[in-house]
PDB file of C-alpha atoms and ligand atoms in Angstrom:
ATOM      1  CA  UNK A  95     102.326 127.994 119.056  1.00  0.00           C
ATOM      2  CA  UNK A  96      98.884 126.388 119.331  1.00  0.00           C
ATOM      3  CA  UNK A  97      98.583 123.935 122.211  1.00  0.00           C
ATOM      4  CA  UNK A  98      97.282 120.935 120.841  1.00  0.00           C
ATOM      5  CA  UNK A  99      94.501 118.854 122.708  1.00  0.00           C
ATOM      6  CA  UNK A 100      94.992 114.935 122.664  1.00  0.00           C
ATOM      7  CA  UNK A 101      91.594 113.128 122.683  1.00  0.00           C
ATOM      8  CA  UNK A 102      91.015 109.310 123.241  1.00  0.00           C
ATOM      9  CA  UNK A 103      88.464 107.794 120.946  1.00  0.00           C
ATOM     10  CA  UNK A 104      87.374 103.926 121.450  1.00  0.00           C
ATOM     11  CA  UNK A 105      86.151 102.071 119.016  1.00  0.00           C
ATOM     12  CA  UNK A 106      83.287  99.419 120.185  1.00  0.00           C
ATOM     13  CA  UNK A 107      80.862  96.951 118.707  1.00  0.00           C
ATOM     14  CA  UNK A 108      80.419  93.204 117.799  1.00  0.00           C
ATOM     15  CA  UNK A 109      83.075  91.171 115.912  1.00  0.00           C
ATOM     16  CA  UNK A 110      83.197  91.661 112.023  1.00  0.00           C
ATOM     17  CA  UNK A 111      80.944  94.858 111.990  1.00  0.00           C
ATOM     18  CA  UNK A 112      83.673  96.730 110.507  1.00  0.00           C
ATOM     19  CA  UNK A 113      85.635  98.510 113.185  1.00  0.00           C
ATOM     20  CA  UNK A 114      89.051  97.949 111.986  1.00  0.00           C
ATOM     21  CA  UNK A 115      88.158  98.796 108.492  1.00  0.00           C
ATOM     22  CA  UNK A 116      86.502 102.058 109.309  1.00  0.00           C
ATOM     23  CA  UNK A 117      89.704 102.896 111.302  1.00  0.00           C
ATOM     24  CA  UNK A 118      92.001 102.061 108.638  1.00  0.00           C
ATOM     25  CA  UNK A 119      90.082 104.256 106.202  1.00  0.00           C
ATOM     26  CA  UNK A 120      90.129 107.117 108.263  1.00  0.00           C
ATOM     27  CA  UNK A 121      93.767 107.031 109.486  1.00  0.00           C
ATOM     28  CA  UNK A 122      95.402 105.322 106.461  1.00  0.00           C
ATOM     29  CA  UNK A 123      92.711 105.787 103.634  1.00  0.00           C
ATOM     30  CA  UNK A 124      93.152 101.858 103.187  1.00  0.00           C
ATOM     31  CA  UNK A 125      90.603  99.496 102.593  1.00  0.00           C
ATOM     32  CA  UNK A 126      90.996  96.015 104.059  1.00  0.00           C
ATOM     33  CA  UNK A 127      89.315  93.107 102.317  1.00  0.00           C
ATOM     34  CA  UNK A 128      90.212  90.086 104.333  1.00  0.00           C
ATOM     35  CA  UNK A 129      88.932  89.551 108.092  1.00  0.00           C
ATOM     36  CA  UNK A 130      91.592  89.517 110.935  1.00  0.00           C
ATOM     37  CA  UNK A 131      89.964  89.399 114.264  1.00  0.00           C
ATOM     38  CA  UNK A 132      91.534  92.411 116.401  1.00  0.00           C
ATOM     39  CA  UNK A 133      92.695  91.925 119.749  1.00  0.00           C
ATOM     40  CA  UNK A 134      93.555  95.681 120.203  1.00  0.00           C
ATOM     41  CA  UNK A 135      95.220  98.231 118.320  1.00  0.00           C
ATOM     42  CA  UNK A 136      96.059 101.523 118.907  1.00  0.00           C
ATOM     43  CA  UNK A 137      96.415 104.455 116.074  1.00  0.00           C
ATOM     44  CA  UNK A 138      97.200 108.023 116.520  1.00  0.00           C
ATOM     45  CA  UNK A 139      96.231 110.776 114.001  1.00  0.00           C
ATOM     46  CA  UNK A 140      96.401 114.617 113.942  1.00  0.00           C
ATOM     47  CA  UNK A 141      93.289 116.220 112.382  1.00  0.00           C
ATOM     48  CA  UNK A 142      91.915 119.847 111.904  1.00  0.00           C
ATOM     49  CA  UNK A 143      88.577 120.397 113.499  1.00  0.00           C
ATOM     50  CA  UNK A 144      87.103 123.484 112.808  1.00  0.00           C
ATOM     51  CA  UNK A 145      90.737 125.163 112.629  1.00  0.00           C
ATOM     52  CA  UNK A 146      92.012 123.811 115.800  1.00  0.00           C
ATOM     53  CA  UNK A 147      94.432 121.017 115.470  1.00  0.00           C
ATOM     54  CA  UNK A 148      94.002 118.077 117.762  1.00  0.00           C
ATOM     55  CA  UNK A 149      95.950 114.574 118.084  1.00  0.00           C
ATOM     56  CA  UNK A 150      93.510 111.575 118.320  1.00  0.00           C
ATOM     57  CA  UNK A 151      94.390 108.560 119.777  1.00  0.00           C
ATOM     58  CA  UNK A 152      92.200 105.729 118.440  1.00  0.00           C
ATOM     59  CA  UNK A 153      91.607 102.481 120.272  1.00  0.00           C
ATOM     60  CA  UNK A 154      90.319  99.807 117.954  1.00  0.00           C
ATOM     61  CA  UNK A 155      89.107  96.802 120.167  1.00  0.00           C
ATOM     62  CA  UNK A 156      88.022  93.275 119.779  1.00  0.00           C
ATOM     63  CA  UNK A 157      84.543  92.417 119.038  1.00  0.00           C
ATOM     64  CA  UNK A 158      84.810  88.983 120.012  1.00  0.00           C
ATOM     65  CA  UNK A 159      84.107  87.994 123.752  1.00  0.00           C
ATOM     66  CA  UNK A 160      87.488  86.174 124.231  1.00  0.00           C
ATOM     67  CA  UNK A 161      89.323  89.477 124.229  1.00  0.00           C
ATOM     68  CA  UNK A 162      86.880  91.692 126.002  1.00  0.00           C
ATOM     69  CA  UNK A 163      88.874  91.491 129.409  1.00  0.00           C
ATOM     70  CA  UNK A 164      90.075  94.897 129.010  1.00  0.00           C
ATOM     71  CA  UNK A 165      87.035  96.656 128.481  1.00  0.00           C
ATOM     72  CA  UNK A 166      86.547  98.400 131.630  1.00  0.00           C
ATOM     73  CA  UNK A 167      90.074  99.931 131.756  1.00  0.00           C
ATOM     74  CA  UNK A 168      89.838 101.372 128.059  1.00  0.00           C
ATOM     75  CA  UNK A 169      86.376 102.634 128.967  1.00  0.00           C
ATOM     76  CA  UNK A 170      87.755 104.558 131.716  1.00  0.00           C
ATOM     77  CA  UNK A 171      90.173 106.176 129.716  1.00  0.00           C
ATOM     78  CA  UNK A 172      88.354 106.885 126.832  1.00  0.00           C
ATOM     79  CA  UNK A 173      86.705 110.259 126.153  1.00  0.00           C
ATOM     80  CA  UNK A 174      84.654 109.463 122.969  1.00  0.00           C
ATOM     81  CA  UNK A 175      83.011 106.222 121.923  1.00  0.00           C
ATOM     82  CA  UNK A 176      82.088 105.128 118.248  1.00  0.00           C
ATOM     83  CA  UNK A 177      79.280 102.508 118.781  1.00  0.00           C
ATOM     84  CA  UNK A 178      79.640 100.188 115.490  1.00  0.00           C
ATOM     85  CA  UNK A 179      76.972  97.902 114.119  1.00  0.00           C
ATOM     86  CA  UNK A 180      76.551  96.140 110.734  1.00  0.00           C
ATOM     87  CA  UNK A 181      73.081  97.218 109.019  1.00  0.00           C
ATOM     88  CA  UNK A 182      73.388  93.405 107.739  1.00  0.00           C
ATOM     89  CA  UNK A 183      72.975  91.917 111.317  1.00  0.00           C
ATOM     90  CA  UNK A 184      70.125  93.284 113.696  1.00  0.00           C
ATOM     91  CA  UNK A 185      71.750  91.591 116.886  1.00  0.00           C
ATOM     92  CA  UNK A 186      74.837  93.908 116.354  1.00  0.00           C
ATOM     93  CA  UNK A 187      72.569  97.000 116.786  1.00  0.00           C
ATOM     94  CA  UNK A 188      70.909  95.225 120.051  1.00  0.00           C
ATOM     95  CA  UNK A 189      74.144  94.511 121.439  1.00  0.00           C
ATOM     96  CA  UNK A 190      74.946  98.344 121.625  1.00  0.00           C
ATOM     97  CA  UNK A 191      72.711  99.061 124.606  1.00  0.00           C
ATOM     98  CA  UNK A 192      74.952  96.907 126.921  1.00  0.00           C
ATOM     99  CA  UNK A 193      78.078  98.749 125.746  1.00  0.00           C
ATOM    100  CA  UNK A 194      76.560 101.897 126.189  1.00  0.00           C
ATOM    101  CA  UNK A 195      75.299 100.987 129.743  1.00  0.00           C
ATOM    102  CA  UNK A 196      78.540  99.986 130.317  1.00  0.00           C
ATOM    103  CA  UNK A 197      80.369 103.103 129.507  1.00  0.00           C
ATOM    104  CA  UNK A 198      78.030 105.028 131.675  1.00  0.00           C
ATOM    105  CA  UNK A 199      78.390 102.795 134.629  1.00  0.00           C
ATOM    106  CA  UNK A 200      82.024 102.910 134.526  1.00  0.00           C
ATOM    107  CA  UNK A 201      82.510 106.688 133.940  1.00  0.00           C
ATOM    108  CA  UNK A 202      79.651 107.395 136.326  1.00  0.00           C
ATOM    109  CA  UNK A 203      78.132 109.881 133.895  1.00  0.00           C
ATOM    110  CA  UNK A 204      74.764 110.515 132.312  1.00  0.00           C
ATOM    111  CA  UNK A 205      76.054 111.098 128.760  1.00  0.00           C
ATOM    112  CA  UNK A 206      79.355 110.784 127.250  1.00  0.00           C
ATOM    113  CA  UNK A 207      80.515 112.043 123.677  1.00  0.00           C
ATOM    114  CA  UNK A 208      79.085 109.047 121.453  1.00  0.00           C
ATOM    115  CA  UNK A 209      78.200 108.370 118.079  1.00  0.00           C
ATOM    116  CA  UNK A 210      75.859 105.173 117.018  1.00  0.00           C
ATOM    117  CA  UNK A 211      77.634 103.893 113.380  1.00  0.00           C
ATOM    118  CA  UNK A 212      75.482 101.863 111.454  1.00  0.00           C
ATOM    119  CA  UNK A 213      78.574 100.216 108.784  1.00  0.00           C
ATOM    120  CA  UNK A 214      78.397  98.376 105.449  1.00  0.00           C
ATOM    121  CA  UNK A 215      75.733 100.678 104.015  1.00  0.00           C
ATOM    122  CA  UNK A 216      77.078  99.272 100.319  1.00  0.00           C
ATOM    123  CA  UNK A 217      75.262  96.273 101.542  1.00  0.00           C
ATOM    124  CA  UNK A 218      71.820  97.446 100.913  1.00  0.00           C
ATOM    125  CA  UNK A 219      70.574  94.244  99.532  1.00  0.00           C
ATOM    126  CA  UNK A 220      71.511  92.344 102.809  1.00  0.00           C
ATOM    127  CA  UNK A 221      70.019  94.834 104.751  1.00  0.00           C
ATOM    128  CA  UNK A 222      68.664  93.486 108.214  1.00  0.00           C
ATOM    129  CA  UNK A 223      68.452  96.801 110.167  1.00  0.00           C
ATOM    130  CA  UNK A 224      66.313  99.477 108.953  1.00  0.00           C
ATOM    131  CA  UNK A 225      67.361 103.067 109.488  1.00  0.00           C
ATOM    132  CA  UNK A 226      64.463 103.860 111.761  1.00  0.00           C
ATOM    133  CA  UNK A 227      65.290 101.069 114.101  1.00  0.00           C
ATOM    134  CA  UNK A 228      68.987 103.041 115.016  1.00  0.00           C
ATOM    135  CA  UNK A 229      67.052 106.649 114.777  1.00  0.00           C
ATOM    136  CA  UNK A 230      64.840 105.241 117.538  1.00  0.00           C
ATOM    137  CA  UNK A 231      67.660 104.206 119.311  1.00  0.00           C
ATOM    138  CA  UNK A 232      69.537 107.341 118.938  1.00  0.00           C
ATOM    139  CA  UNK A 233      66.536 109.291 120.314  1.00  0.00           C
ATOM    140  CA  UNK A 234      66.267 107.240 123.168  1.00  0.00           C
ATOM    141  CA  UNK A 235      69.577 107.880 124.169  1.00  0.00           C
ATOM    142  CA  UNK A 236      68.975 111.537 123.911  1.00  0.00           C
ATOM    143  CA  UNK A 237      69.367 112.530 120.264  1.00  0.00           C
ATOM    144  CA  UNK A 238      72.723 110.614 119.796  1.00  0.00           C
ATOM    145  CA  UNK A 239      74.328 111.313 116.494  1.00  0.00           C
ATOM    146  CA  UNK A 240      73.606 108.403 114.185  1.00  0.00           C
ATOM    147  CA  UNK A 241      75.246 107.774 110.672  1.00  0.00           C
ATOM    148  CA  UNK A 242      75.275 105.179 108.171  1.00  0.00           C
ATOM    149  CA  UNK A 243      78.760 104.594 106.658  1.00  0.00           C
ATOM    150  CA  UNK A 244      80.711 102.189 104.310  1.00  0.00           C
ATOM    151  CA  UNK A 245      84.055 101.473 105.232  1.00  0.00           C
ATOM    152  CA  UNK A 246      84.598 100.045 101.729  1.00  0.00           C
ATOM    153  CA  UNK A 247      83.387 102.595  99.742  1.00  0.00           C
ATOM    154  CA  UNK A 248      84.618 105.349 102.356  1.00  0.00           C
ATOM    155  CA  UNK A 249      81.478 106.987 102.708  1.00  0.00           C
ATOM    156  CA  UNK A 250      80.665 109.116 105.874  1.00  0.00           C
ATOM    157  CA  UNK A 251      83.996 107.871 107.626  1.00  0.00           C
ATOM    158  CA  UNK A 252      85.320 111.177 108.316  1.00  0.00           C
ATOM    159  CA  UNK A 253      81.886 112.780 109.349  1.00  0.00           C
ATOM    160  CA  UNK A 254      81.820 110.264 112.080  1.00  0.00           C
ATOM    161  CA  UNK A 255      85.026 111.020 113.584  1.00  0.00           C
ATOM    162  CA  UNK A 256      84.556 114.730 113.077  1.00  0.00           C
ATOM    163  CA  UNK A 257      81.357 114.444 114.941  1.00  0.00           C
ATOM    164  CA  UNK A 258      82.839 112.828 118.086  1.00  0.00           C
ATOM    165  CA  UNK A 259      85.526 115.232 117.873  1.00  0.00           C
ATOM    166  CA  UNK A 260      83.311 118.114 118.373  1.00  0.00           C
ATOM    167  CA  UNK A 261      81.396 116.496 121.126  1.00  0.00           C
ATOM    168  CA  UNK A 262      84.729 115.655 122.782  1.00  0.00           C
ATOM    169  CA  UNK A 263      85.757 119.400 122.164  1.00  0.00           C
ATOM    170  CA  UNK A 264      82.437 120.613 123.364  1.00  0.00           C
ATOM    171  CA  UNK A 265      82.929 118.438 126.588  1.00  0.00           C
ATOM    172  CA  UNK A 266      86.197 119.572 127.131  1.00  0.00           C
ATOM    173  CA  UNK A 267      85.559 123.389 127.404  1.00  0.00           C
ATOM    174  CA  UNK A 268      86.501 123.241 131.164  1.00  0.00           C
ATOM    175  CA  UNK A 269      89.826 122.178 129.919  1.00  0.00           C
ATOM    176  CA  UNK A 270      90.038 118.965 131.276  1.00  0.00           C
ATOM    177  CA  UNK A 271      91.411 117.313 128.280  1.00  0.00           C
ATOM    178  CA  UNK A 272      94.512 115.134 128.142  1.00  0.00           C
ATOM    179  CA  UNK A 273      96.725 117.722 127.518  1.00  0.00           C
ATOM    180  CA  UNK A 274      98.898 118.965 124.392  1.00  0.00           C
ATOM    181  CA  UNK A 275     102.117 118.054 123.224  1.00  0.00           C
ATOM    182  CA  UNK A 276     102.644 117.322 119.867  1.00  0.00           C
ATOM    183  CA  UNK A 277     104.528 114.272 120.289  1.00  0.00           C
ATOM    184  CA  UNK A 278     104.204 110.903 118.753  1.00  0.00           C
ATOM    185  CA  UNK A 279     105.646 111.608 115.360  1.00  0.00           C
ATOM    186  CA  UNK A 280     103.806 111.834 111.915  1.00  0.00           C
ATOM    187  CA  UNK A 281     100.471 113.092 111.093  1.00  0.00           C
ATOM    188  CA  UNK A 282      98.974 109.162 111.333  1.00  0.00           C
ATOM    189  CA  UNK A 283     100.524 106.301 112.433  1.00  0.00           C
ATOM    190  CA  UNK A 284      99.928 103.083 114.190  1.00  0.00           C
ATOM    191  CA  UNK A 285     101.560 103.321 117.642  1.00  0.00           C
ATOM    192  CA  UNK A 286     100.832 100.050 119.245  1.00  0.00           C
ATOM    193  CA  UNK A 287      99.687  96.845 118.375  1.00  0.00           C
ATOM    194  CA  UNK A 288      99.227  93.535 120.249  1.00  0.00           C
ATOM    195  CA  UNK A 289     100.188  90.483 118.191  1.00  0.00           C
ATOM    196  CA  UNK A 290      97.374  89.271 116.106  1.00  0.00           C
ATOM    197  CA  UNK A 291      95.966  85.839 116.586  1.00  0.00           C
ATOM    198  CA  UNK A 292      93.769  84.004 114.181  1.00  0.00           C
ATOM    199  CA  UNK A 293      90.720  82.111 116.087  1.00  0.00           C
ATOM    200  CA  UNK A 294      90.631  78.412 115.040  1.00  0.00           C
ATOM    201  CA  UNK A 295      87.537  76.856 115.260  1.00  0.00           C
ATOM    202  CA  UNK A 296      86.976  73.066 115.677  1.00  0.00           C
ATOM    203  CA  UNK A 297      84.713  71.716 112.857  1.00  0.00           C
ATOM    204  CA  UNK A 298      83.074  68.474 114.189  1.00  0.00           C
ATOM    205  CA  UNK A 299      81.676  66.688 111.221  1.00  0.00           C
TER     206      UNK A 299
HETATM  207  N1  GTP B 105      80.891  95.259 102.172  1.00  0.00           N
HETATM  208  C1  GTP B 105      81.611  95.853 103.070  1.00  0.00           C
HETATM  209  N2  GTP B 105      82.162  95.115 104.138  1.00  0.00           N
HETATM  210  C2  GTP B 105      82.858  95.468 105.204  1.00  0.00           C
HETATM  211  C3  GTP B 105      82.798  96.906 105.623  1.00  0.00           C
HETATM  212  N3  GTP B 105      83.438  97.157 106.496  1.00  0.00           N
HETATM  213  C4  GTP B 105      84.183  96.049 106.882  1.00  0.00           C
HETATM  214  N4  GTP B 105      83.939  95.052 106.046  1.00  0.00           N
HETATM  215  C5  GTP B 105      84.294  93.758 105.950  1.00  0.00           C
HETATM  216  O1  GTP B 105      83.797  93.019 107.246  1.00  0.00           O
HETATM  217  C6  GTP B 105      84.948  92.196 107.720  1.00  0.00           C
HETATM  218  C7  GTP B 105      85.238  92.405 109.259  1.00  0.00           C
HETATM  219  O2  GTP B 105      85.756  93.719 109.189  1.00  0.00           O
HETATM  220  P1  GTP B 105      86.532  94.320 110.574  1.00  0.00           P
HETATM  221  O3  GTP B 105      86.842  95.854 110.243  1.00  0.00           O
HETATM  222  O4  GTP B 105      87.886  93.369 110.467  1.00  0.00           O
HETATM  223  O5  GTP B 105      85.726  93.939 111.495  1.00  0.00           O
HETATM  224  P2  GTP B 105      85.798  94.702 113.180  1.00  0.00           P
HETATM  225  O6  GTP B 105      84.511  94.971 113.639  1.00  0.00           O
HETATM  226  O7  GTP B 105      87.094  95.242 113.040  1.00  0.00           O
HETATM  227  O8  GTP B 105      86.012  92.962 113.712  1.00  0.00           O
HETATM  228  P3  GTP B 105      86.770  92.368 114.999  1.00  0.00           P
HETATM  229  O9  GTP B 105      88.115  92.604 115.122  1.00  0.00           O
HETATM  230  O10 GTP B 105      86.696  90.750 115.119  1.00  0.00           O
HETATM  231  O11 GTP B 105      86.074  93.208 116.134  1.00  0.00           O
HETATM  232  C8  GTP B 105      85.790  92.242 106.580  1.00  0.00           C
HETATM  233  O12 GTP B 105      86.036  91.299 105.743  1.00  0.00           O
HETATM  234  C9  GTP B 105      85.755  93.568 105.969  1.00  0.00           C
HETATM  235  O13 GTP B 105      86.055  93.583 104.529  1.00  0.00           O
HETATM  236  C10 GTP B 105      81.773  97.804 104.694  1.00  0.00           C
HETATM  237  O14 GTP B 105      81.715  99.109 104.841  1.00  0.00           O
HETATM  238  N5  GTP B 105      80.977  97.246 103.667  1.00  0.00           N
END
């Protein structure tokens, strides 16, 4: 039987850019309309990439500062990273540089498998980030792949995960993947979830 590689993906980006929606569309083909800030969710999915079956463990992280204490730990464990911004907010793109710097520092590497994802492309009328802004960033980082996606319309969702998988597979050619074993049950499932907490804000009138 074919030995399945397992790869660890970490999804990073500011709060509300659509990390959970992208993950939900990829893993379950489901659209989530409401906004429920994530603390940390882990999913597993078996996919076929160019005829090779592999297991993805996908960590959907908290964009909100108050939940970022675990960042260093999961950056160290991650093998591939989706850096997500929203095309409706320029600051969410500029924030990605700090995240990439942190990843490279923690992994003590010059480059890692990574994709820049400009989500909410269906909101063209609210666009605040031109494509060429993200393309410039991609070139600055050594031609890192860049996609615009719409989790709402499920556009380019599979493509970003597949691109990242191919990069991780290439990086893994030396055989340093985290091993096989087709454990984990069915082809797609949520394996762990820390309790979700809604943030409450105090409004001073
Ligand atoms: N129009 C549109 N809305 C989206 C899209 N993706 C996400 N949203 C909406 O944006 C809001 C936030 O989405 P989430 O996926 O929860 O964002 P997140 O990045 O996981 O947020 P945190 O958990 O706080 O880090 C939700 O109301 C979604 O419905 C998209 O592609 N298009």
